[in-house]
Amino acid sequence: MQFTFDEDQRLAAQSLRDLLDDLCTGADLRRAAEACDATSFTVACATRRDRIKELGFDAALVPEAQGGLGLRPVDLVLLAEEAGRAALPEPLVETAGVALPLLAALAAIDPRADAVLPAAIGGAGIALRWPDSDLVVGIDTADLVLTAESETSLALYSVDQFEWVARESVDPLRRLTQLRARAVEPITVSRDASIPSLWREARRCAAVFDAAQLIGLADRMNALAVAYSLERKQFGKAIGANQAVKHQLANVQIQIEFARPVVYSAAGSLGGSLSAPTDMDTRWLDARVAHAAIAARDAADLAARTAIQVHGAMGYSWELDLQFYAKRSWALSGLHGGRSAHFRSLHEALMQQRIELGPDQLFGRSLPRGA
Amino acid sequence: MKIRFTPEQEAFRAGCASWLQQQMEGPFADIRGIMSQTFRADRRLEWERVLGQARWSVIGWPEKYGGRDASLAEQVIFAEEYARSGAPGRVGHLGTELAGPTILHFGNDLQRERFLRPIAKGEEFWCQGYSEPNAGSDLSNVRTRARLEHGPNGPEWVIDGQKIWTSLAQFADWCFVVCRTEEGTKGPAGISYLLVPMKQKGVTVKPIRQITGDAEFNEVFFDGARTKAEYCVGNPGEGWKVAMGTLAFERGVSTLAQQMTFRNELERIVEAAKSNGAASDPLIRQRMAEAWVGLRIMRYSALRMLSRATTGSLGGEALTYKLHWASWRKKLGELAMDVAGAPGELCVGEGYELADLPYLYLFSRADTIYGGTNQIQRNIVAERALGLPKEARGDR
Ligand SMILES: Cc1cc2nc3c(=O)[nH]c(=O)nc-3n(C[C@H](O)[C@H](O)[C@H](O)COP(=O)(O)OP(=O)(O)OC[C@H]3O[C@@H](n4cnc5c(N)ncnc54)[C@H](O)[C@@H]3O)c2cc1C
């Protein structure tokens, strides 16, 4: 495996980065956070949302035969990192990385889902409710909802089948809602034998893309802290001139750089079209995904803690944009069972000896394809 | 080494515990267990007055100023029982723990007569005017200045400048202001420690919102604010020593008894972990055990310091104390957030009202910043306790 990205992958990430540097600045985030209700929030974010749609990443992972770009998860990982770096309020990663591929996979086995797919690819918003949660992000801009009672089925609804109440998150830019079903008529519901494995793969994708967002968030937080340590003077010199500050910032960057390849390689091991790669033991795959989630989370955690500390009291104030990145990190860190669940996956993989140890195994086999 | 309390001290413990319990189960049940510093402020101010009337507010002070002449051990016992009872954080602590002790120690009789009893009775509240936009860790860089003027009310200080991060200034009647009274001076020289009334035309308080959503701290602008010439603690121009004395109070005795608050917090976390299943996770269990170990270390250290302190003040070990508890508490906050898990992300009420565990997480981010950051505390330990060379300034 080569830990480098090709030209297309880098250009795509750069185009998103440019757009977000422009339209998702700290000031933009603050405006959105201070929007007093869902409508004004939507208005505050409208231009950016439209421009992101124009980039056309939503259907990146949908197979070409179904009208998508037919890309693989690893092609999206840098985009997820950029979304994280900007603490993007829109659910780009959730839609392109998970919800739309899941709908496409359903469409492949279910004609009624297939009938809706073109609209979803064409820009209809799609929200995902995980079977074990009643919270949804991005319902305000969704037309469709994918959900299930358990991981043995998958149902597609039109959004008007639900009522929802907004739930305020610690992260003022995560628009969480709690869904309540009315007398619900699904567009379709499938109990196909392949559904459980679709959910599992969707979870792996979500975990890896969240990890990528955490890397971007960590990088942004450390960049903010570095910039502040150069600008802020105490004792007649920049605070960054003190070894005690310098070393903290260096430690964060080291942790980020060591987490990056872990996340990239996990993305490289994910299969396209939400199918687990056939030549890889899924337990091994789960271990990789868990490792990525842990490494990214720990990097973001350290980055947040350090950035707040380096900003002094300023870091503790609402006025500073840092809080948006720190709080997004905390929100993402707790998802998919959090650090504990990921460690459990690793333990299981190790204890059942599915991860083979020894130099020939560590470096020779089980390397992911794609990246 | 004596690390047990005497039977008399235990009797004292029983006495304060029962009074506190009565209050917290009776008239003040509505403010029991509140974590936020500003929530239900009017009831909290009332509670301060009740503490004062019952002479439980500042028990270590001399009786004539509203205290009980309590020993250091008794003060710690009271503070422990205070936390155990679930009584809320003291809105008056800047007066009772910082301004009061400073005036007792460094002030003159006139100042003691004027200021101590209203603090003890919960009638006057205080805030701490140290930090400025350009004077945080480097406190001696303060620019707020004051000059003596002989006006119609006799000699007065006229104060101009800005303070920032001033906790609870919105409730304060007085502020102890560290400012420059000798023009052209730099660093610790030429600084005075003035007691300035807050409720006057020349003082403006603007709240600053915190990451918790609360606005406990403020910007305070002094624009020709006035105070009597005699409200300068210590000699004019020699206020640095006084300011450092206040910090020693902030980092010393008053923090020894925080452990009981910390214990309550750890207990809440353990309870939450038991009820939501997090306690079955070996990683969480280990961190809970580590938190308990850190808490016991704090307790033994506090008892050790207390048993050595004969004069009512603490020795050099106290220098390390802030560093230890602040680092411990911050980790406790991280444990709280992990125990809360994904649901911890949700606010529990309108206007960014957080549940206890997420609040603790966010709140504990500040512990390693206020009262001297961890980095500064390490410099203090290294330079004062170990005698290592001082860090060079960049400008002098
Ligand atoms: C919740 C809260 C309440 C507060 N309440 C009050 C109050 O009531 N009254 C008041 O006066 N102040 C108050 N403060 C302010 C507090 O005293 C200052 O935040 C603190 O002294 C640090 O100053 P600063 O924030 O300007 O950080 P800075 O001094 O700018 O420090 C920024 C970073 O640089 C590091 N740093 C600075 N110098 C050095 C060095 N020489 N070596 C190594 N590292 C260094 C610091 O450790 C920190 O990480 C409060 C702060 C908080 C967070």
mmCIF file of N, CA, C and O and ligand atoms in Angstrom, chain A residues 232 234-235 239 242 244-245 309-310 312-313 316, chain B residues 128-131 136-137 164-167 217 366 369-371 373 375-376 379 391, ligand 1:
data_model
loop_
_atom_site.group_PDB
_atom_site.id
_atom_site.type_symbol
_atom_site.label_atom_id
_atom_site.label_comp_id
_atom_site.label_asym_id
_atom_site.label_seq_id
_atom_site.Cartn_x
_atom_site.Cartn_y
_atom_site.Cartn_z
ATOM 1 N N ARG A 232 0.505 35.993 20.941
ATOM 2 C CA ARG A 232 0.296 36.392 22.329
ATOM 3 C C ARG A 232 1.627 36.560 23.059
ATOM 4 O O ARG A 232 2.465 35.662 23.065
ATOM 5 N N GLN A 234 3.627 37.402 26.631
ATOM 6 C CA GLN A 234 3.683 37.582 28.070
ATOM 7 C C GLN A 234 5.158 37.569 28.454
ATOM 8 O O GLN A 234 5.970 36.922 27.787
ATOM 9 N N PHE A 235 5.501 38.244 29.512
ATOM 10 C CA PHE A 235 6.896 38.348 29.954
ATOM 11 C C PHE A 235 7.789 38.869 28.820
ATOM 12 O O PHE A 235 8.937 38.443 28.662
ATOM 13 N N ILE A 239 4.412 33.725 23.869
ATOM 14 C CA ILE A 239 4.296 32.569 24.777
ATOM 15 C C ILE A 239 4.849 31.303 24.127
ATOM 16 O O ILE A 239 5.355 30.419 24.811
ATOM 17 N N ASN A 242 8.330 29.829 24.968
ATOM 18 C CA ASN A 242 8.578 29.010 26.159
ATOM 19 C C ASN A 242 8.540 27.533 25.799
ATOM 20 O O ASN A 242 7.594 27.067 25.160
ATOM 21 N N ALA A 244 7.808 25.129 27.551
ATOM 22 C CA ALA A 244 6.625 24.453 28.092
ATOM 23 C C ALA A 244 5.444 24.552 27.129
ATOM 24 O O ALA A 244 4.601 23.661 27.071
ATOM 25 N N VAL A 245 5.382 25.617 26.365
ATOM 26 C CA VAL A 245 4.303 25.778 25.393
ATOM 27 C C VAL A 245 4.658 25.041 24.093
ATOM 28 O O VAL A 245 3.863 24.290 23.531
ATOM 29 N N GLN A 309 -5.628 25.210 26.678
ATOM 30 C CA GLN A 309 -4.613 25.595 27.664
ATOM 31 C C GLN A 309 -3.723 26.713 27.115
ATOM 32 O O GLN A 309 -3.437 27.683 27.812
ATOM 33 N N VAL A 310 -3.308 26.573 25.881
ATOM 34 C CA VAL A 310 -2.393 27.555 25.306
ATOM 35 C C VAL A 310 -3.074 28.923 25.147
ATOM 36 O O VAL A 310 -2.428 29.961 25.233
ATOM 37 N N GLY A 312 -5.047 30.145 27.308
ATOM 38 C CA GLY A 312 -5.334 30.700 28.629
ATOM 39 C C GLY A 312 -6.828 30.925 28.796
ATOM 40 O O GLY A 312 -7.648 30.189 28.233
ATOM 41 N N ALA A 313 -7.192 31.960 29.551
ATOM 42 C CA ALA A 313 -8.608 32.208 29.827
ATOM 43 C C ALA A 313 -9.404 32.419 28.530
ATOM 44 O O ALA A 313 -10.569 32.059 28.429
ATOM 45 N N TYR A 316 -11.131 29.544 27.248
ATOM 46 C CA TYR A 316 -12.295 29.103 28.017
ATOM 47 C C TYR A 316 -13.516 29.953 27.682
ATOM 48 O O TYR A 316 -14.581 29.771 28.232
ATOM 49 N N GLN B 128 -12.071 40.071 42.020
ATOM 50 C CA GLN B 128 -10.614 40.141 41.984
ATOM 51 C C GLN B 128 -10.145 40.832 40.710
ATOM 52 O O GLN B 128 -10.251 40.260 39.625
ATOM 53 N N GLY B 129 -9.616 42.029 40.843
ATOM 54 C CA GLY B 129 -9.190 42.779 39.651
ATOM 55 C C GLY B 129 -7.704 42.648 39.408
ATOM 56 O O GLY B 129 -6.937 43.596 39.636
ATOM 57 N N TYR B 130 -7.307 41.506 38.938
ATOM 58 C CA TYR B 130 -5.889 41.269 38.627
ATOM 59 C C TYR B 130 -5.655 41.305 37.116
ATOM 60 O O TYR B 130 -5.021 42.202 36.595
ATOM 61 N N SER B 131 -6.183 40.282 36.424
ATOM 62 C CA SER B 131 -5.838 40.096 35.018
ATOM 63 C C SER B 131 -6.298 41.252 34.144
ATOM 64 O O SER B 131 -7.354 41.847 34.369
ATOM 65 N N GLY B 136 -1.716 38.556 32.026
ATOM 66 C CA GLY B 136 -2.333 37.311 32.511
ATOM 67 C C GLY B 136 -1.331 36.612 33.394
ATOM 68 O O GLY B 136 -1.197 36.937 34.574
ATOM 69 N N SER B 137 -0.587 35.691 32.807
ATOM 70 C CA SER B 137 0.489 35.037 33.558
ATOM 71 C C SER B 137 1.486 36.087 34.035
ATOM 72 O O SER B 137 2.035 35.990 35.126
ATOM 73 N N ILE B 164 -9.939 42.104 33.047
ATOM 74 C CA ILE B 164 -10.665 41.099 32.254
ATOM 75 C C ILE B 164 -10.687 39.779 33.018
ATOM 76 O O ILE B 164 -9.860 39.562 33.894
ATOM 77 N N TRP B 165 -11.650 38.943 32.667
ATOM 78 C CA TRP B 165 -11.866 37.627 33.304
ATOM 79 C C TRP B 165 -12.248 37.786 34.778
ATOM 80 O O TRP B 165 -11.961 36.922 35.590
ATOM 81 N N THR B 166 -12.837 38.909 35.120
ATOM 82 C CA THR B 166 -13.140 39.170 36.519
ATOM 83 C C THR B 166 -14.385 38.382 36.940
ATOM 84 O O THR B 166 -15.508 38.747 36.593
ATOM 85 N N SER B 167 -14.157 37.325 37.680
ATOM 86 C CA SER B 167 -15.258 36.446 38.077
ATOM 87 C C SER B 167 -16.215 37.164 39.010
ATOM 88 O O SER B 167 -15.790 37.863 39.928
ATOM 89 N N PHE B 217 -17.511 35.191 34.323
ATOM 90 C CA PHE B 217 -16.497 36.252 34.357
ATOM 91 C C PHE B 217 -16.849 37.415 33.435
ATOM 92 O O PHE B 217 -17.778 37.343 32.631
ATOM 93 N N ALA B 366 -11.009 24.891 32.810
ATOM 94 C CA ALA B 366 -10.451 26.135 33.342
ATOM 95 C C ALA B 366 -9.520 25.912 34.532
ATOM 96 O O ALA B 366 -8.734 26.784 34.883
ATOM 97 N N ILE B 369 -5.987 26.752 34.315
ATOM 98 C CA ILE B 369 -5.714 28.099 33.798
ATOM 99 C C ILE B 369 -5.803 29.163 34.898
ATOM 100 O O ILE B 369 -4.873 29.925 35.120
ATOM 101 N N TYR B 370 -6.950 29.199 35.599
ATOM 102 C CA TYR B 370 -7.085 30.307 36.568
ATOM 103 C C TYR B 370 -6.226 30.071 37.811
ATOM 104 O O TYR B 370 -5.790 28.962 38.056
ATOM 105 N N GLY B 371 -5.999 31.175 38.532
ATOM 106 C CA GLY B 371 -5.173 31.060 39.736
ATOM 107 C C GLY B 371 -3.744 30.649 39.417
ATOM 108 O O GLY B 371 -3.041 30.099 40.243
ATOM 109 N N THR B 373 -1.601 29.322 35.723
ATOM 110 C CA THR B 373 -1.721 28.140 34.847
ATOM 111 C C THR B 373 -0.759 27.041 35.316
ATOM 112 O O THR B 373 0.182 27.300 36.070
ATOM 113 N N GLN B 375 1.552 25.698 33.712
ATOM 114 C CA GLN B 375 2.930 25.984 33.307
ATOM 115 C C GLN B 375 3.591 26.940 34.310
ATOM 116 O O GLN B 375 4.744 26.756 34.695
ATOM 117 N N ILE B 376 2.810 27.929 34.718
ATOM 118 C CA ILE B 376 3.342 28.896 35.681
ATOM 119 C C ILE B 376 3.565 28.224 37.045
ATOM 120 O O ILE B 376 4.570 28.467 37.721
ATOM 121 N N ASN B 379 6.736 26.434 36.923
ATOM 122 C CA ASN B 379 7.860 27.363 37.072
ATOM 123 C C ASN B 379 8.057 27.733 38.540
ATOM 124 O O ASN B 379 9.184 27.825 39.017
ATOM 125 N N GLU B 391 13.344 31.924 34.624
ATOM 126 C CA GLU B 391 13.229 32.076 33.163
ATOM 127 C C GLU B 391 13.525 33.526 32.795
ATOM 128 O O GLU B 391 13.080 34.443 33.496
HETATM 129 C C1 LIG C 1 -12.672 30.617 34.865
HETATM 130 C C2 LIG C 1 -11.681 31.721 35.073
HETATM 131 C C3 LIG C 1 -11.892 32.667 36.049
HETATM 132 C C4 LIG C 1 -10.980 33.714 36.241
HETATM 133 N N1 LIG C 1 -11.244 34.651 37.195
HETATM 134 C C5 LIG C 1 -10.399 35.701 37.357
HETATM 135 C C6 LIG C 1 -10.679 36.751 38.297
HETATM 136 O O1 LIG C 1 -11.698 36.713 38.992
HETATM 137 N N2 LIG C 1 -9.843 37.791 38.383
HETATM 138 C C7 LIG C 1 -8.706 37.855 37.637
HETATM 139 O O2 LIG C 1 -7.955 38.808 37.798
HETATM 140 N N3 LIG C 1 -8.396 36.894 36.736
HETATM 141 C C8 LIG C 1 -9.220 35.817 36.574
HETATM 142 N N4 LIG C 1 -8.937 34.835 35.647
HETATM 143 C C9 LIG C 1 -7.768 35.004 34.782
HETATM 144 C C10 LIG C 1 -6.592 34.110 35.134
HETATM 145 O O3 LIG C 1 -5.948 34.552 36.264
HETATM 146 C C11 LIG C 1 -5.677 34.101 33.921
HETATM 147 O O4 LIG C 1 -6.360 33.409 32.914
HETATM 148 C C12 LIG C 1 -4.354 33.414 34.139
HETATM 149 O O5 LIG C 1 -3.561 34.151 34.997
HETATM 150 C C13 LIG C 1 -3.597 33.200 32.824
HETATM 151 O O6 LIG C 1 -3.521 34.367 32.071
HETATM 152 P P1 LIG C 1 -4.009 34.441 30.546
HETATM 153 O O7 LIG C 1 -5.345 33.855 30.493
HETATM 154 O O8 LIG C 1 -3.824 35.809 30.091
HETATM 155 O O9 LIG C 1 -3.056 33.446 29.782
HETATM 156 P P2 LIG C 1 -1.586 33.799 29.244
HETATM 157 O O10 LIG C 1 -0.782 34.329 30.348
HETATM 158 O O11 LIG C 1 -1.690 34.562 27.999
HETATM 159 O O12 LIG C 1 -1.054 32.339 28.931
HETATM 160 C C14 LIG C 1 -1.373 31.650 27.752
HETATM 161 C C15 LIG C 1 -0.613 30.336 27.770
HETATM 162 O O13 LIG C 1 0.769 30.580 27.788
HETATM 163 C C16 LIG C 1 1.382 29.916 28.866
HETATM 164 N N5 LIG C 1 2.480 30.715 29.387
HETATM 165 C C17 LIG C 1 2.505 32.041 29.638
HETATM 166 N N6 LIG C 1 3.684 32.410 30.127
HETATM 167 C C18 LIG C 1 4.436 31.304 30.217
HETATM 168 C C19 LIG C 1 5.768 31.019 30.655
HETATM 169 N N7 LIG C 1 6.573 31.972 31.112
HETATM 170 N N8 LIG C 1 6.213 29.748 30.604
HETATM 171 C C20 LIG C 1 5.407 28.768 30.140
HETATM 172 N N9 LIG C 1 4.155 28.967 29.698
HETATM 173 C C21 LIG C 1 3.680 30.216 29.747
HETATM 174 C C22 LIG C 1 0.293 29.749 29.876
HETATM 175 O O14 LIG C 1 0.556 28.655 30.741
HETATM 176 C C23 LIG C 1 -0.909 29.501 28.994
HETATM 177 O O15 LIG C 1 -0.976 28.164 28.639
HETATM 178 C C24 LIG C 1 -9.824 33.784 35.442
HETATM 179 C C25 LIG C 1 -9.605 32.806 34.465
HETATM 180 C C26 LIG C 1 -10.514 31.787 34.262
HETATM 181 C C27 LIG C 1 -10.241 30.778 33.203
#
